[in-house]
Amino acid sequence: FARFLPEAADLVVRYGGSLSGEHGDGQARGALLERMFGPRILEAFRRFKTIWDPDWRMNPGKVIDADPPDAHLRLQWRPSDPPTHYGYRREGGSFQGVALRCVGVGKCRRHGGGTMCPSYMVTGEEQHSTRGRARLLYEMLEGDVIRDGWKSEAVKEALDLCLACKGCRGDCPVGVDMATYKSEFAAHYYEGRMRPRHAWAMGRIRTWARLGAPVAPLANWVLRTRPLAAVLKRVGGIAPARDLPPLSHPDFHRTELARRLRGDGPRDPGAAPHGRVIFWPDTFNAYFHAETAVAGVEALQGLGFQVELPDRPLCCGRPLYDFGWIDRARALWRETLEVLDEPIRSGVPIVGIEPSCVAAFRDELPNLFPDDPRAQRLAGQTYLLSELVQERLPDPVLPASPGPVLLHGHCHQKAVLDFDADRAVLERMGARVQVPDSGCCGMAGPFGFEAGHYDVAQACGERVLLPAVRDRADGVRVVTEGFSCREMIAQNTGVRALNLAEVLRDALADAREAAVPRTPAETRSTS
């Protein structure tokens, strides 16, 4: 910074510009004024000040004989540096860097456009903006105004309406990542405390899904029976107006396709010219939208990949982070690193269809294991389906799927992954893609299911996305990768949004069918 300023000042002066306008000639620019005015005029300034302020008592160290611009900076502030769960490499490895990352620009205080910050767009309160939350974390570390540290109710209240959408990570000019900070705070806040009911209901969703999968018909009957479902929602802290998604029967892991992929039978390399990939069956799709997970496998196979599955069901821990169960998430990652050891060493791509889970590979995994080279490699070889298609299949013509598409991007996809890859794949298939500036859908994983967050979640969805879905023309397909996004759309509009995997799978099937020669009788029957 100190080297850049004089170089920038020389450039401005060379082109006839001004170092400042009306305001700003204090310490920030004072040391640069000689470059603009020259020594004679600056000496006149000095003599003028000496006449009226011979003892230099009025605002010394500013315009005349100014202190260097990098003196007296807030960066000299050094509060306590508490131990943390995440590595925070971007912040220099400490939570001090977290507290200093926000510079107060206030881009998070927009009322529309982009993803950041959905809670502020709804409430309009500084406390519920990224900047407001960052300031409270700063005060928490400083320990003057907020003196109870990780147990602060003020910080907890401000973070409560954070949707953990990571919109700030992508939209904020300095990349504040409030979702990670919220996870860190929750882990410390709940040490020695019981978590609320909704944390157990939603944070442990994988446990409940695995328990319910063998008896899915019975579990779904309970969910369809209103009095019983109402009791479940009340016990689990779920909003009464929210529907609980039914379990798939069978779940993905019990499908014939999954059993076949986990078998030891011979494989035909000629049927997979693009090599091996490991398909990641995330918890949400595997247990609640099994047909979407099946579509992911079939799309990859149709594109010419040899698809394999992990030896046993795994989880990235995505539902755990929001509630601070970081140690449990870390244990799941250790299991994943062990099971995927050979694919990691061999550089085999890991491919998922749920953006929040793929984002966990890219973001949470290396942040939790900053010194583990396996974690760093795995983060770099994990793809969303559209990203894999764009990187590994840039030239082949994709199967046609023409027609208009309303494409909504999952927040984690826009912040951590490559959302443009979705649009590019659809356009390569001949679709006419419309992307509304919809921000967050409001569901945001568990957020929109929680009883205390229902109204804010609905307001987020009704801001742009839900009206866009309702008002679309006939024949316009709705496509979004996120499980929670599809749930929000389905529960509020009755529209079944598609995952890109389903679009690809269906287009590949149509292309295969069109390529099969028809008999004269079949031709006559369709004419």
PDB file of C-alpha atoms in Angstrom, residues 118-259:
ATOM      1  CA  PRO A 118     -30.848 -11.379   1.813  1.00  0.00           C
ATOM      2  CA  SER A 119     -31.676 -10.723   5.466  1.00  0.00           C
ATOM      3  CA  TYR A 120     -30.875  -7.017   5.077  1.00  0.00           C
ATOM      4  CA  MET A 121     -32.959  -6.794   1.901  1.00  0.00           C
ATOM      5  CA  VAL A 122     -35.927  -8.052   3.931  1.00  0.00           C
ATOM      6  CA  THR A 123     -35.422  -6.290   7.286  1.00  0.00           C
ATOM      7  CA  GLY A 124     -33.547  -3.133   6.247  1.00  0.00           C
ATOM      8  CA  GLU A 125     -31.698  -3.210   9.587  1.00  0.00           C
ATOM      9  CA  GLU A 126     -27.942  -2.675   9.920  1.00  0.00           C
ATOM     10  CA  GLN A 127     -27.800  -5.442  12.523  1.00  0.00           C
ATOM     11  CA  HIS A 128     -28.865  -7.913   9.841  1.00  0.00           C
ATOM     12  CA  SER A 129     -26.401  -6.753   7.194  1.00  0.00           C
ATOM     13  CA  THR A 130     -23.022  -8.338   6.619  1.00  0.00           C
ATOM     14  CA  ARG A 131     -21.350  -5.120   7.769  1.00  0.00           C
ATOM     15  CA  GLY A 132     -23.393  -4.978  10.967  1.00  0.00           C
ATOM     16  CA  ARG A 133     -22.557  -8.560  11.870  1.00  0.00           C
ATOM     17  CA  ALA A 134     -18.876  -8.021  11.071  1.00  0.00           C
ATOM     18  CA  ARG A 135     -18.821  -4.978  13.356  1.00  0.00           C
ATOM     19  CA  LEU A 136     -20.301  -6.974  16.222  1.00  0.00           C
ATOM     20  CA  LEU A 137     -17.651  -9.662  15.773  1.00  0.00           C
ATOM     21  CA  TYR A 138     -15.034  -6.890  15.906  1.00  0.00           C
ATOM     22  CA  GLU A 139     -16.534  -5.552  19.134  1.00  0.00           C
ATOM     23  CA  MET A 140     -16.698  -9.083  20.520  1.00  0.00           C
ATOM     24  CA  LEU A 141     -12.951  -9.550  20.090  1.00  0.00           C
ATOM     25  CA  GLU A 142     -12.152  -6.070  21.365  1.00  0.00           C
ATOM     26  CA  GLY A 143     -14.016  -6.882  24.572  1.00  0.00           C
ATOM     27  CA  ASP A 144     -15.002  -3.320  25.454  1.00  0.00           C
ATOM     28  CA  VAL A 145     -18.655  -2.974  24.413  1.00  0.00           C
ATOM     29  CA  ILE A 146     -19.290  -6.731  24.136  1.00  0.00           C
ATOM     30  CA  ARG A 147     -17.659  -8.397  27.111  1.00  0.00           C
ATOM     31  CA  ASP A 148     -19.008 -11.944  27.069  1.00  0.00           C
ATOM     32  CA  GLY A 149     -17.091 -13.123  24.000  1.00  0.00           C
ATOM     33  CA  TRP A 150     -18.311 -16.279  22.303  1.00  0.00           C
ATOM     34  CA  LYS A 151     -21.326 -16.380  24.651  1.00  0.00           C
ATOM     35  CA  SER A 152     -22.614 -12.972  23.517  1.00  0.00           C
ATOM     36  CA  GLU A 153     -26.383 -12.864  23.043  1.00  0.00           C
ATOM     37  CA  ALA A 154     -26.042  -9.706  20.926  1.00  0.00           C
ATOM     38  CA  VAL A 155     -23.798 -11.471  18.413  1.00  0.00           C
ATOM     39  CA  LYS A 156     -26.022 -14.562  18.440  1.00  0.00           C
ATOM     40  CA  GLU A 157     -29.097 -12.436  17.736  1.00  0.00           C
ATOM     41  CA  ALA A 158     -27.400 -10.690  14.806  1.00  0.00           C
ATOM     42  CA  LEU A 159     -26.221 -13.985  13.324  1.00  0.00           C
ATOM     43  CA  ASP A 160     -29.596 -15.670  13.801  1.00  0.00           C
ATOM     44  CA  LEU A 161     -31.051 -14.234  10.569  1.00  0.00           C
ATOM     45  CA  CYS A 162     -27.892 -14.945   8.572  1.00  0.00           C
ATOM     46  CA  LEU A 163     -29.057 -17.472   5.957  1.00  0.00           C
ATOM     47  CA  ALA A 164     -25.490 -18.840   5.621  1.00  0.00           C
ATOM     48  CA  CYS A 165     -25.952 -18.348   1.876  1.00  0.00           C
ATOM     49  CA  LYS A 166     -22.327 -17.215   1.357  1.00  0.00           C
ATOM     50  CA  GLY A 167     -23.625 -14.376  -0.816  1.00  0.00           C
ATOM     51  CA  CYS A 168     -21.190 -12.057   0.939  1.00  0.00           C
ATOM     52  CA  ARG A 169     -18.277 -14.338   0.081  1.00  0.00           C
ATOM     53  CA  GLY A 170     -18.995 -13.768  -3.604  1.00  0.00           C
ATOM     54  CA  ASP A 171     -20.476 -10.245  -3.644  1.00  0.00           C
ATOM     55  CA  CYS A 172     -18.541  -8.418  -0.904  1.00  0.00           C
ATOM     56  CA  PRO A 173     -15.559  -6.455  -2.319  1.00  0.00           C
ATOM     57  CA  VAL A 174     -13.287  -7.918   0.369  1.00  0.00           C
ATOM     58  CA  GLY A 175     -14.879 -11.380   0.494  1.00  0.00           C
ATOM     59  CA  VAL A 176     -16.377 -11.434   3.992  1.00  0.00           C
ATOM     60  CA  ASP A 177     -17.623 -15.005   4.594  1.00  0.00           C
ATOM     61  CA  MET A 178     -20.290 -14.599   7.264  1.00  0.00           C
ATOM     62  CA  ALA A 179     -21.560 -18.175   6.839  1.00  0.00           C
ATOM     63  CA  THR A 180     -18.223 -19.519   8.087  1.00  0.00           C
ATOM     64  CA  TYR A 181     -18.051 -16.958  10.893  1.00  0.00           C
ATOM     65  CA  LYS A 182     -21.585 -17.928  11.965  1.00  0.00           C
ATOM     66  CA  SER A 183     -20.576 -21.589  12.055  1.00  0.00           C
ATOM     67  CA  GLU A 184     -17.490 -20.759  14.122  1.00  0.00           C
ATOM     68  CA  PHE A 185     -19.482 -18.650  16.575  1.00  0.00           C
ATOM     69  CA  ALA A 186     -22.170 -21.328  16.983  1.00  0.00           C
ATOM     70  CA  ALA A 187     -19.550 -23.972  17.771  1.00  0.00           C
ATOM     71  CA  HIS A 188     -18.216 -21.881  20.663  1.00  0.00           C
ATOM     72  CA  TYR A 189     -21.566 -20.486  21.799  1.00  0.00           C
ATOM     73  CA  TYR A 190     -23.070 -23.960  22.263  1.00  0.00           C
ATOM     74  CA  GLU A 191     -20.116 -25.437  24.141  1.00  0.00           C
ATOM     75  CA  GLY A 192     -21.706 -26.696  27.351  1.00  0.00           C
ATOM     76  CA  ARG A 193     -25.203 -25.713  26.168  1.00  0.00           C
ATOM     77  CA  MET A 194     -28.101 -27.624  24.668  1.00  0.00           C
ATOM     78  CA  ARG A 195     -28.824 -26.722  21.060  1.00  0.00           C
ATOM     79  CA  PRO A 196     -32.398 -25.777  20.103  1.00  0.00           C
ATOM     80  CA  ARG A 197     -34.874 -28.330  18.739  1.00  0.00           C
ATOM     81  CA  HIS A 198     -34.577 -27.234  15.116  1.00  0.00           C
ATOM     82  CA  ALA A 199     -30.809 -27.771  15.266  1.00  0.00           C
ATOM     83  CA  TRP A 200     -31.357 -31.423  16.167  1.00  0.00           C
ATOM     84  CA  ALA A 201     -34.109 -31.817  13.581  1.00  0.00           C
ATOM     85  CA  MET A 202     -32.284 -30.219  10.642  1.00  0.00           C
ATOM     86  CA  GLY A 203     -28.620 -30.451  11.597  1.00  0.00           C
ATOM     87  CA  ARG A 204     -28.901 -34.203  12.125  1.00  0.00           C
ATOM     88  CA  ILE A 205     -31.056 -34.745   9.020  1.00  0.00           C
ATOM     89  CA  ARG A 206     -28.697 -37.443   7.718  1.00  0.00           C
ATOM     90  CA  THR A 207     -29.256 -39.510  10.861  1.00  0.00           C
ATOM     91  CA  TRP A 208     -33.037 -39.234  10.616  1.00  0.00           C
ATOM     92  CA  ALA A 209     -32.996 -39.952   6.878  1.00  0.00           C
ATOM     93  CA  ARG A 210     -30.914 -43.105   7.323  1.00  0.00           C
ATOM     94  CA  LEU A 211     -33.202 -44.297  10.119  1.00  0.00           C
ATOM     95  CA  GLY A 212     -36.314 -43.594   8.068  1.00  0.00           C
ATOM     96  CA  ALA A 213     -35.122 -44.972   4.729  1.00  0.00           C
ATOM     97  CA  PRO A 214     -35.806 -48.676   5.480  1.00  0.00           C
ATOM     98  CA  VAL A 215     -39.370 -47.814   6.561  1.00  0.00           C
ATOM     99  CA  ALA A 216     -39.967 -44.986   4.080  1.00  0.00           C
ATOM    100  CA  PRO A 217     -43.626 -45.886   3.324  1.00  0.00           C
ATOM    101  CA  LEU A 218     -44.480 -45.734   7.033  1.00  0.00           C
ATOM    102  CA  ALA A 219     -42.488 -42.528   7.566  1.00  0.00           C
ATOM    103  CA  ASN A 220     -44.163 -40.875   4.584  1.00  0.00           C
ATOM    104  CA  TRP A 221     -47.600 -41.923   5.858  1.00  0.00           C
ATOM    105  CA  VAL A 222     -46.811 -40.110   9.108  1.00  0.00           C
ATOM    106  CA  LEU A 223     -45.750 -37.013   7.151  1.00  0.00           C
ATOM    107  CA  ARG A 224     -48.991 -37.106   5.140  1.00  0.00           C
ATOM    108  CA  THR A 225     -51.145 -37.464   8.258  1.00  0.00           C
ATOM    109  CA  ARG A 226     -51.673 -33.882   9.370  1.00  0.00           C
ATOM    110  CA  PRO A 227     -52.071 -34.374  13.138  1.00  0.00           C
ATOM    111  CA  LEU A 228     -48.965 -36.562  13.287  1.00  0.00           C
ATOM    112  CA  ALA A 229     -46.982 -34.236  11.013  1.00  0.00           C
ATOM    113  CA  ALA A 230     -48.004 -31.281  13.201  1.00  0.00           C
ATOM    114  CA  VAL A 231     -46.621 -33.034  16.269  1.00  0.00           C
ATOM    115  CA  LEU A 232     -43.356 -33.795  14.460  1.00  0.00           C
ATOM    116  CA  LYS A 233     -42.992 -30.173  13.383  1.00  0.00           C
ATOM    117  CA  ARG A 234     -43.671 -28.887  16.867  1.00  0.00           C
ATOM    118  CA  VAL A 235     -41.155 -31.261  18.422  1.00  0.00           C
ATOM    119  CA  GLY A 236     -38.567 -30.410  15.759  1.00  0.00           C
ATOM    120  CA  GLY A 237     -39.044 -26.634  15.806  1.00  0.00           C
ATOM    121  CA  ILE A 238     -40.236 -26.666  12.184  1.00  0.00           C
ATOM    122  CA  ALA A 239     -42.561 -23.975  10.820  1.00  0.00           C
ATOM    123  CA  PRO A 240     -46.173 -25.280  10.832  1.00  0.00           C
ATOM    124  CA  ALA A 241     -46.756 -23.954   7.301  1.00  0.00           C
ATOM    125  CA  ARG A 242     -43.741 -25.775   5.895  1.00  0.00           C
ATOM    126  CA  ASP A 243     -44.073 -29.239   4.342  1.00  0.00           C
ATOM    127  CA  LEU A 244     -41.537 -31.880   5.313  1.00  0.00           C
ATOM    128  CA  PRO A 245     -40.195 -33.554   2.145  1.00  0.00           C
ATOM    129  CA  PRO A 246     -41.085 -37.252   1.843  1.00  0.00           C
ATOM    130  CA  LEU A 247     -38.384 -39.900   1.798  1.00  0.00           C
ATOM    131  CA  SER A 248     -37.609 -41.627  -1.488  1.00  0.00           C
ATOM    132  CA  HIS A 249     -38.542 -45.298  -1.679  1.00  0.00           C
ATOM    133  CA  PRO A 250     -36.131 -46.800  -2.335  1.00  0.00           C
ATOM    134  CA  ASP A 251     -33.448 -44.292  -1.444  1.00  0.00           C
ATOM    135  CA  PHE A 252     -30.606 -43.954  -3.937  1.00  0.00           C
ATOM    136  CA  HIS A 253     -28.289 -46.322  -2.059  1.00  0.00           C
ATOM    137  CA  ARG A 254     -30.893 -49.112  -2.281  1.00  0.00           C
ATOM    138  CA  THR A 255     -31.579 -48.724  -5.999  1.00  0.00           C
ATOM    139  CA  GLU A 256     -30.492 -51.430  -8.405  1.00  0.00           C
ATOM    140  CA  LEU A 257     -28.287 -48.848 -10.130  1.00  0.00           C
ATOM    141  CA  ALA A 258     -26.332 -48.117  -6.946  1.00  0.00           C
ATOM    142  CA  ARG A 259     -25.934 -51.816  -6.150  1.00  0.00           C
TER     143      ARG A 259
END
